[in-house]
Short mmCIF file of C-alpha atoms in Angstrom, two decimals:
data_model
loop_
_atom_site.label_atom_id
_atom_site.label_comp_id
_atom_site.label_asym_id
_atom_site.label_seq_id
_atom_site.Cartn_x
_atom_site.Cartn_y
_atom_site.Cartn_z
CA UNK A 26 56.25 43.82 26.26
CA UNK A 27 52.96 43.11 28.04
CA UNK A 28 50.17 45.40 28.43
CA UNK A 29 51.33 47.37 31.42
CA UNK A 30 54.32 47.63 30.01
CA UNK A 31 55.70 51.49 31.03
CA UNK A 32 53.58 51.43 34.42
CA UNK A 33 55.70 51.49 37.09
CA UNK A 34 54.56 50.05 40.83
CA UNK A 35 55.71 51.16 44.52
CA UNK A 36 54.46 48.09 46.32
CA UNK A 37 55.39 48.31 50.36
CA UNK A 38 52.31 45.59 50.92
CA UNK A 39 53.24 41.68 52.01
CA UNK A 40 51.17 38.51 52.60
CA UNK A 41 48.78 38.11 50.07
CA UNK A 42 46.63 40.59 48.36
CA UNK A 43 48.89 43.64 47.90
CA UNK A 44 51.55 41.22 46.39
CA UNK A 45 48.55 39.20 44.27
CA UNK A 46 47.38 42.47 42.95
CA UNK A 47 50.76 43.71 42.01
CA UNK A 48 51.61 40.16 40.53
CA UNK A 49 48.99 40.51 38.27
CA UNK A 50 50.86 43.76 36.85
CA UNK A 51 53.75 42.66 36.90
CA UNK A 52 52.92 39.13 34.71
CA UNK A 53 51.41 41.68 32.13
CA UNK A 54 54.84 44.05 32.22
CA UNK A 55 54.69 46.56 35.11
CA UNK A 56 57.46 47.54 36.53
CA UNK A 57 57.04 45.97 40.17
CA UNK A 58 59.48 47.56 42.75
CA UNK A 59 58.90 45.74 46.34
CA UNK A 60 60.18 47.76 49.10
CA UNK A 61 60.88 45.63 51.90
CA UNK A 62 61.86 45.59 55.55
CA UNK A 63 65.59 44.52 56.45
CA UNK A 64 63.50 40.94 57.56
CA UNK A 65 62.00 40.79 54.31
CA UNK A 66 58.33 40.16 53.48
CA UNK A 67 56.90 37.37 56.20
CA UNK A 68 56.09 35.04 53.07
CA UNK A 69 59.52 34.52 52.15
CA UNK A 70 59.73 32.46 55.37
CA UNK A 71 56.83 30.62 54.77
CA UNK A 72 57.32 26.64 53.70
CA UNK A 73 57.32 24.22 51.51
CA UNK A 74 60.21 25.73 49.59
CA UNK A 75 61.49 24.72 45.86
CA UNK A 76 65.00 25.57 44.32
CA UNK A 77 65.67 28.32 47.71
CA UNK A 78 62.44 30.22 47.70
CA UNK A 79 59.11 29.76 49.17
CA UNK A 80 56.59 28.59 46.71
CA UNK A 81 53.88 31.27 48.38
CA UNK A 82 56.58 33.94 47.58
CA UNK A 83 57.49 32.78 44.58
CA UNK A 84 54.11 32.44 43.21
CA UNK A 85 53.23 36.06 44.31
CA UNK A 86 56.20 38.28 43.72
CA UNK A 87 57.99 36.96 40.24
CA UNK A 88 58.95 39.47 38.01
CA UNK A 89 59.25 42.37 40.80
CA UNK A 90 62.25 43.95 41.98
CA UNK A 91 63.38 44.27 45.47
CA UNK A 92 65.00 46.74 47.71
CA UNK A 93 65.13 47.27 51.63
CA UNK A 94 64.24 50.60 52.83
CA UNK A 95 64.35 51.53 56.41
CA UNK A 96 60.86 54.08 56.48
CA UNK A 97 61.98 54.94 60.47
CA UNK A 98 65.08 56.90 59.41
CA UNK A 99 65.22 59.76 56.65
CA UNK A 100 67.89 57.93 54.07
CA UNK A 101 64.87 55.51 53.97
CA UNK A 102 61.89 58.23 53.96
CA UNK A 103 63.93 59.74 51.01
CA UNK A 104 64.51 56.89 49.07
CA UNK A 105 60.67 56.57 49.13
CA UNK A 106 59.98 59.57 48.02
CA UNK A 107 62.17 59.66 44.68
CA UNK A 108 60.17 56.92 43.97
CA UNK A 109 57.03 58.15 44.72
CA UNK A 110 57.99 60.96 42.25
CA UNK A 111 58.78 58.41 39.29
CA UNK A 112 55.90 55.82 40.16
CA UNK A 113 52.20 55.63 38.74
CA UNK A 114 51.04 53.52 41.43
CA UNK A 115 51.36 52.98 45.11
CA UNK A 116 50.65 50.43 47.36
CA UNK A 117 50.47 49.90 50.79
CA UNK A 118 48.91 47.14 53.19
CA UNK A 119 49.31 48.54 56.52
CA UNK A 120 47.22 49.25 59.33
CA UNK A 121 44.73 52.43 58.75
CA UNK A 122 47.11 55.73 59.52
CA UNK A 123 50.35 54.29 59.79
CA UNK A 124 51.05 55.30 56.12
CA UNK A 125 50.39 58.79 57.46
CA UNK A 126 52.48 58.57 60.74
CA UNK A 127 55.52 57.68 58.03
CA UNK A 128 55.32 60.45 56.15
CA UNK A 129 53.84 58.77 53.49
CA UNK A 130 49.77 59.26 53.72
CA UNK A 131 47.96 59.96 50.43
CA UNK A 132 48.19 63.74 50.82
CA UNK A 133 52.16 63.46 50.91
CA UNK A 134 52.01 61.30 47.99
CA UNK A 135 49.92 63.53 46.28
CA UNK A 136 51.59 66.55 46.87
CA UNK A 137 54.99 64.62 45.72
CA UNK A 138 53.14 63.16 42.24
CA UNK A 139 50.13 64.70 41.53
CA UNK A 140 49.26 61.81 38.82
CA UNK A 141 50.50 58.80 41.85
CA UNK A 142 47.08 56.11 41.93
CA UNK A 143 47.04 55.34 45.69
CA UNK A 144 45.61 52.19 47.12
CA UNK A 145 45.65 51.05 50.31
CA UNK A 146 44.50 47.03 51.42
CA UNK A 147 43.39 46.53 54.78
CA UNK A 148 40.99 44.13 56.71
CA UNK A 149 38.08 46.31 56.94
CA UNK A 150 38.70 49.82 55.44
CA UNK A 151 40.46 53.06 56.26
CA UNK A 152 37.38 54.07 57.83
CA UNK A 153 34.34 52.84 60.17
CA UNK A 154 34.75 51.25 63.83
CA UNK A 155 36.18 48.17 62.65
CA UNK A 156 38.96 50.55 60.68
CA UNK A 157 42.25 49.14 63.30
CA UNK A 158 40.69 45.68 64.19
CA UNK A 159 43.49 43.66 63.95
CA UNK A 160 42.51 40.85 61.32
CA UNK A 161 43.56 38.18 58.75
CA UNK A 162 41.42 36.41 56.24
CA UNK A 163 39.41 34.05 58.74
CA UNK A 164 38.37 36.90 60.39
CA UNK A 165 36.81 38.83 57.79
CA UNK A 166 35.12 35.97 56.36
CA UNK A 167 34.12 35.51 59.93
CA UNK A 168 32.50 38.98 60.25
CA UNK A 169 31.02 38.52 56.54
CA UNK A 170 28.91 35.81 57.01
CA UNK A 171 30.88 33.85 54.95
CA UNK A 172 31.70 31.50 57.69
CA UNK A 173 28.05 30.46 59.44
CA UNK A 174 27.42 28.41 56.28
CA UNK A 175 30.76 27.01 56.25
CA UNK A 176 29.64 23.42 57.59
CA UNK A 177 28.72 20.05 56.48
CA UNK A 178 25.28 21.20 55.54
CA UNK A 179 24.02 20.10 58.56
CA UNK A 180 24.25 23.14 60.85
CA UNK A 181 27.59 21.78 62.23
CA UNK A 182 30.01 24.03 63.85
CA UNK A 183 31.76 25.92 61.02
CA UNK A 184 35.33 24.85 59.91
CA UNK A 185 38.20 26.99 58.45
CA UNK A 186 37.59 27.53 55.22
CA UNK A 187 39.75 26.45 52.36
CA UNK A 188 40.24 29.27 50.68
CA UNK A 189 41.20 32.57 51.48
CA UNK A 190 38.59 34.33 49.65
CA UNK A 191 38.62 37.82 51.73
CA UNK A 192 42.59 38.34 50.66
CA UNK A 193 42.10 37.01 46.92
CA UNK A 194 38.50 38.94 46.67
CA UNK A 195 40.70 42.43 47.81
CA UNK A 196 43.67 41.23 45.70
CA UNK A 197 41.00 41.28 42.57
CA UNK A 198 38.77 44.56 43.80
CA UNK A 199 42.04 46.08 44.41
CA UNK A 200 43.23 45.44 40.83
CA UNK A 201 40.39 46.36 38.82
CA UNK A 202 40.04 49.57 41.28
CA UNK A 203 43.78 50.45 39.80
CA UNK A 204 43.31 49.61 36.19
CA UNK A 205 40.23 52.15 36.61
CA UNK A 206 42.24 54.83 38.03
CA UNK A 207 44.95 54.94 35.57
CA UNK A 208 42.31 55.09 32.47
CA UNK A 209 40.64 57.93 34.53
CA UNK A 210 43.75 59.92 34.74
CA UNK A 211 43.96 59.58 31.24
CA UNK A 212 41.06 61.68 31.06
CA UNK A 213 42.16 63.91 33.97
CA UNK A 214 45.49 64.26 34.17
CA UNK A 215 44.84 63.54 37.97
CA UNK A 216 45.60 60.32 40.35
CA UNK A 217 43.47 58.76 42.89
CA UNK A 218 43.00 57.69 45.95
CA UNK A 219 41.75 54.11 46.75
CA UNK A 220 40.47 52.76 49.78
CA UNK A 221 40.34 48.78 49.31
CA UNK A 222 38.92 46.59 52.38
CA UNK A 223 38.70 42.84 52.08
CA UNK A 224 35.33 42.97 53.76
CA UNK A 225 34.23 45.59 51.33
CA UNK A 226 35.88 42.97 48.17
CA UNK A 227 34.24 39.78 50.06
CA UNK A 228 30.69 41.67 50.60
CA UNK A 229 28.98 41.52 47.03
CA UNK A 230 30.01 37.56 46.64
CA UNK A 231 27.36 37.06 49.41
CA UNK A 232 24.39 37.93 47.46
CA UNK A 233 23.31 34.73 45.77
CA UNK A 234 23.17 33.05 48.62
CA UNK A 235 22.69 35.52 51.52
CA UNK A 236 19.84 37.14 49.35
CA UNK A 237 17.09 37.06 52.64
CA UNK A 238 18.80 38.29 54.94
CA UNK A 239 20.03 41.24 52.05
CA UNK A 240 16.22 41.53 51.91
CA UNK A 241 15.72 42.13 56.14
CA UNK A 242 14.96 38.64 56.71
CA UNK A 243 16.10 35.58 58.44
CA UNK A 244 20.04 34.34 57.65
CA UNK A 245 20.58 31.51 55.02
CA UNK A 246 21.10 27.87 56.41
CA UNK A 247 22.93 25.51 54.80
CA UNK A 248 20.81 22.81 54.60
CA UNK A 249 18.04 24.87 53.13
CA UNK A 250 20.42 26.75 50.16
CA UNK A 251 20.63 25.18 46.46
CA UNK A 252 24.23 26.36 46.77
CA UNK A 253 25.42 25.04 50.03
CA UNK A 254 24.09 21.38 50.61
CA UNK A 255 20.44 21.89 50.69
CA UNK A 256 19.84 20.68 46.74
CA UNK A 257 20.86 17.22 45.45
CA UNK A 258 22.54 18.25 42.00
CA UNK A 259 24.96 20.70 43.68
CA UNK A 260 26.63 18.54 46.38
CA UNK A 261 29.13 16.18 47.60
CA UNK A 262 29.37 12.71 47.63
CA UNK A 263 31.49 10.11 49.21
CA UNK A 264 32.46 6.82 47.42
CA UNK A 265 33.32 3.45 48.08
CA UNK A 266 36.78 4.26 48.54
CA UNK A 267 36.48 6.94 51.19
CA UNK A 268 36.60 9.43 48.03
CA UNK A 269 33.86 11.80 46.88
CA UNK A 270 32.91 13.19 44.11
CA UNK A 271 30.45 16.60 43.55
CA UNK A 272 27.65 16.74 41.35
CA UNK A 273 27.63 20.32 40.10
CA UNK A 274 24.79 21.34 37.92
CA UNK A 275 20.83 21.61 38.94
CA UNK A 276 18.93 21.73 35.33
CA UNK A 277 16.23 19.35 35.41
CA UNK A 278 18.12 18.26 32.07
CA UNK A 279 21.02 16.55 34.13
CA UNK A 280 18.55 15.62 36.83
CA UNK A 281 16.97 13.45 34.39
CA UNK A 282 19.96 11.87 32.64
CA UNK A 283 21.43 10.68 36.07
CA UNK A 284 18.54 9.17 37.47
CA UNK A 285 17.39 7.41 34.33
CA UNK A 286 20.72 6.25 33.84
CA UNK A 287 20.65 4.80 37.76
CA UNK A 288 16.81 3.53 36.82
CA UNK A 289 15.08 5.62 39.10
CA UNK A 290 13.27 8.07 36.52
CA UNK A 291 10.58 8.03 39.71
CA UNK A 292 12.87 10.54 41.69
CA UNK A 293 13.33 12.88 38.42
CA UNK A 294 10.25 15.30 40.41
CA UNK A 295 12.60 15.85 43.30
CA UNK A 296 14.98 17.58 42.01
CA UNK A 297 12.73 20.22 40.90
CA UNK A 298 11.87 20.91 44.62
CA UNK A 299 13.08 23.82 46.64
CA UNK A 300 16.26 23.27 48.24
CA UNK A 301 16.14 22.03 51.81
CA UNK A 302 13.59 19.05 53.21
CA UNK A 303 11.70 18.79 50.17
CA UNK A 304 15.46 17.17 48.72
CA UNK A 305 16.19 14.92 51.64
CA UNK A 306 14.98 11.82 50.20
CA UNK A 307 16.81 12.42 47.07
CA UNK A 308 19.79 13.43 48.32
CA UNK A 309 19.72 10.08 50.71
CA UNK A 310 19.29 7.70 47.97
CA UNK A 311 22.21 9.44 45.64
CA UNK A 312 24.38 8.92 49.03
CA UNK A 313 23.76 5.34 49.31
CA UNK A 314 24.02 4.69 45.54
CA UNK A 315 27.69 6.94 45.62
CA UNK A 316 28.84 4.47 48.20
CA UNK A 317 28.29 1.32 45.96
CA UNK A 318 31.56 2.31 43.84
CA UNK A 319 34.93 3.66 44.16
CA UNK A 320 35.83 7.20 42.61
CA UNK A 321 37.36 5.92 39.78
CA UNK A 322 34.17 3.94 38.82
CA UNK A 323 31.86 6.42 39.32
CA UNK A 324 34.24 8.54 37.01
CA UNK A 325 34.63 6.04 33.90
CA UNK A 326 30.41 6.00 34.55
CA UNK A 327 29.78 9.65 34.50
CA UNK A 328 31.95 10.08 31.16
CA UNK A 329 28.83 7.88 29.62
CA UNK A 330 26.03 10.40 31.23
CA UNK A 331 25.19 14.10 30.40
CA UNK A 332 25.63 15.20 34.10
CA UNK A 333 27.45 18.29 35.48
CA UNK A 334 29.91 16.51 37.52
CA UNK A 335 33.91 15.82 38.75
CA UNK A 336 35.48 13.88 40.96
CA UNK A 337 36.96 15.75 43.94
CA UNK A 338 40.55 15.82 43.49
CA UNK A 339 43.24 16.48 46.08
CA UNK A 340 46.11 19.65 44.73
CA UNK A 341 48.11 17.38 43.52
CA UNK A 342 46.01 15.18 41.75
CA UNK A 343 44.21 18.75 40.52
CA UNK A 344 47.77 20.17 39.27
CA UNK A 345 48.35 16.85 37.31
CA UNK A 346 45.75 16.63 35.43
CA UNK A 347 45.95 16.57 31.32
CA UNK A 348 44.01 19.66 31.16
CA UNK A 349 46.31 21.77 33.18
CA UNK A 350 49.27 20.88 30.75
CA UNK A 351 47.11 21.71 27.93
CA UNK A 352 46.40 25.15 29.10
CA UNK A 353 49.88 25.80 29.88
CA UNK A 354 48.73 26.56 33.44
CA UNK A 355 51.53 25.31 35.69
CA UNK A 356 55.15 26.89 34.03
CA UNK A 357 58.67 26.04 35.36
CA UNK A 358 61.12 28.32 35.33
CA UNK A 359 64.46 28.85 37.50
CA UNK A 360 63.79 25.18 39.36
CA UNK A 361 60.68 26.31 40.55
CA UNK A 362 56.96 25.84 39.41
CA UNK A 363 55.18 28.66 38.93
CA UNK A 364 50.91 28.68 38.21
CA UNK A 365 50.42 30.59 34.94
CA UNK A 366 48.02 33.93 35.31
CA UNK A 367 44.15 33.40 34.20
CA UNK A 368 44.72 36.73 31.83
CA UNK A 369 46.74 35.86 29.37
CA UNK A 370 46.23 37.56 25.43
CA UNK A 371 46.25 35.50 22.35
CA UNK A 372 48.96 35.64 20.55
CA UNK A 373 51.03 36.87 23.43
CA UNK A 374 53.54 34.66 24.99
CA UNK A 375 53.79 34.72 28.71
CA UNK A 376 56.68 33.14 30.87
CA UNK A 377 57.57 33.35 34.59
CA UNK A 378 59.77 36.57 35.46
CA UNK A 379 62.32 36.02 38.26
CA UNK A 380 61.73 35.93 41.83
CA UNK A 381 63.88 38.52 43.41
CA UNK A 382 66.40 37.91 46.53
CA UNK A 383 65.60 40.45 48.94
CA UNK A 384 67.09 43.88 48.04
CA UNK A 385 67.91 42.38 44.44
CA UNK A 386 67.04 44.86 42.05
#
């Protein structure tokens, strides 16, 4: 049955963290409707595909329903609102007021279900000058900070990250923002509104590392952070074979296994430094010493040390990994592969739901 099982979703959001959010509903038994335009949610389109669906859309919109509305013409507009009336929850991804200029802003939906939980996803809020700056993911991260420490650790020029943290980050706020509202109308008997910005979601992950300039004082750089190249037992290494590996823990306990193990006890001191210059010479001789051996026999080598370490792995060498299978973390279903959700309740079985054609209820 799951526990969401009786909630029912009006989901009009695409892309990412609208459709994440509602996934994560849906994998615990909501009852996901996906109202779509007549070209279907943009993802659907996106490659590689597996079995006649996109793996991006599969992976974010199993277990929904579908159906095409047409919210410029009233058949549409009244389709939406019987299910507005039926629905606990409402979603909706689009730019700041164009909810409204449909018919559809929160005091409609109020007015229509006075128990509806409204959220709506955008870039950078529903409010505030940045409210209809156009923006995806990059963007925020961009305007968060996020990106100025994105280098090499050297002050390079930032790269695109790897991740999109501002979409997932929203996707997450947005969900524990709805779980919150429907216990509160519990108590109330009333919905809520929810205003859910990815800027706002990305914001608080900035404050172990961005904790000076939190404070009124001078921006974090790289070089100089225990968490972003600056401290020798929480970086990256390359190996003889052009591959790396990470070491990934900075107790002095780990510190001192490595180094004894690699006979230079001497160097033990450094790594109780601050971050930054102070680390340089350690963090030089661990890159030589990385660059003696290949991956794999730095790997078989670590196994014999207590160090907080792994080797970096590629996604496919990540999704094939022993562990994964063990965890039951990558399901097929249909002919497609689907990655399991991180919330999943002992003694509860989970499996994939389908992935909906467009308009398939």
């Amino acid at each position: 049955m799951g526990k969401l099982s009786g909630i029912k979703v009006v989901d009009l959001t695409q892309f990412l963290p609208g459709p994440m959010l509602s996934l994560m509903m849906a994998d615990q038994g909501a009852s996901v409707i996906k109202v779509e335009p007549a070209a279907g949610d943009p993802a659907r389109s996106q490659a590689p595909f597996e079995n006649g669906q996109s793996v991006w859309f599969s992976n974010l919109n199993r277990g929904k329903t579908s159906i095409v509305l047409d919210l410029k013409n009233e058949a549409g507009k009244n389709s939406l609102r019987d299910l507005i009336r039926i629905a606990d929850v409402f979603l909706e991804g689009f730019r700041p007021g164009v909810t409204a200029r449909l018919g559809f802003g929160w005091d409609v939906a109020r007015a229509l279900n006075p128990r509806l939980v409204y959220c709506s996803i955008s870039a950078f809020g529903q409010s505030g000058r940045l409210a209809h700056h156009p923006a995806h993911d990059i963007a925020v991260q961009a305007m968060a900070g996020f990106i100025s420490v994105n280098d090499a650790g050297d002050g390079s020029c930032p790269v695109v990250p790897g991740v999109p943290a501002a979409g997932v980050a929203a996707g997450l706020t947005g969900l524990a923002a709805v779980l919150m509202a429907l216990i509160g109308r519990e108590k109330s008997g009333q919905g809520d509104y929810l205003d859910i910005a990815m800027l706002d979601s990305l914001l608080p992950w900035s404050a172990h590392i961005a904790g000076g300039a939190l404070a009124g004082g001078a921006a974090p750089f790289s070089a100089a952070q225990r968490s972003l190249g600056g401290a020798a037992f929480y970086n990256v290494y390359e190996c003889a074979d052009g591959r790396h590996i990470v070491l990934g823990g900075r107790e002095l306990k780990f510190a001192t296994a490595l180094l004894t193990a690699l006979g230079r006890p001497d160097l033990i001191a450094l790594a109780e430094a601050d971050a930054g210059p102070a680390q340089v010479p350690l963090i030089d001789f661990l890159r030589e010493t990385f660059r003696t051996r290949s991956r794999e026999a730095w790997d078989a080598f670590m196994h014999t040390v207590d160090v907080a370490y792994a080797p970096v792995l590629d996604f496919a060498e990540a999704f094939a990994q022993p562990h994964i299978a063990e965890r039951g973390l990558i399901v097929e279903a249909d002919g497609r592969h689907h990655i399991a959700p991180a919330i999943r309740f002992t003694g509860e079985a989970w499996f994939p739901g389908p992935v909906p054609a467009l308009g398939e209820a």
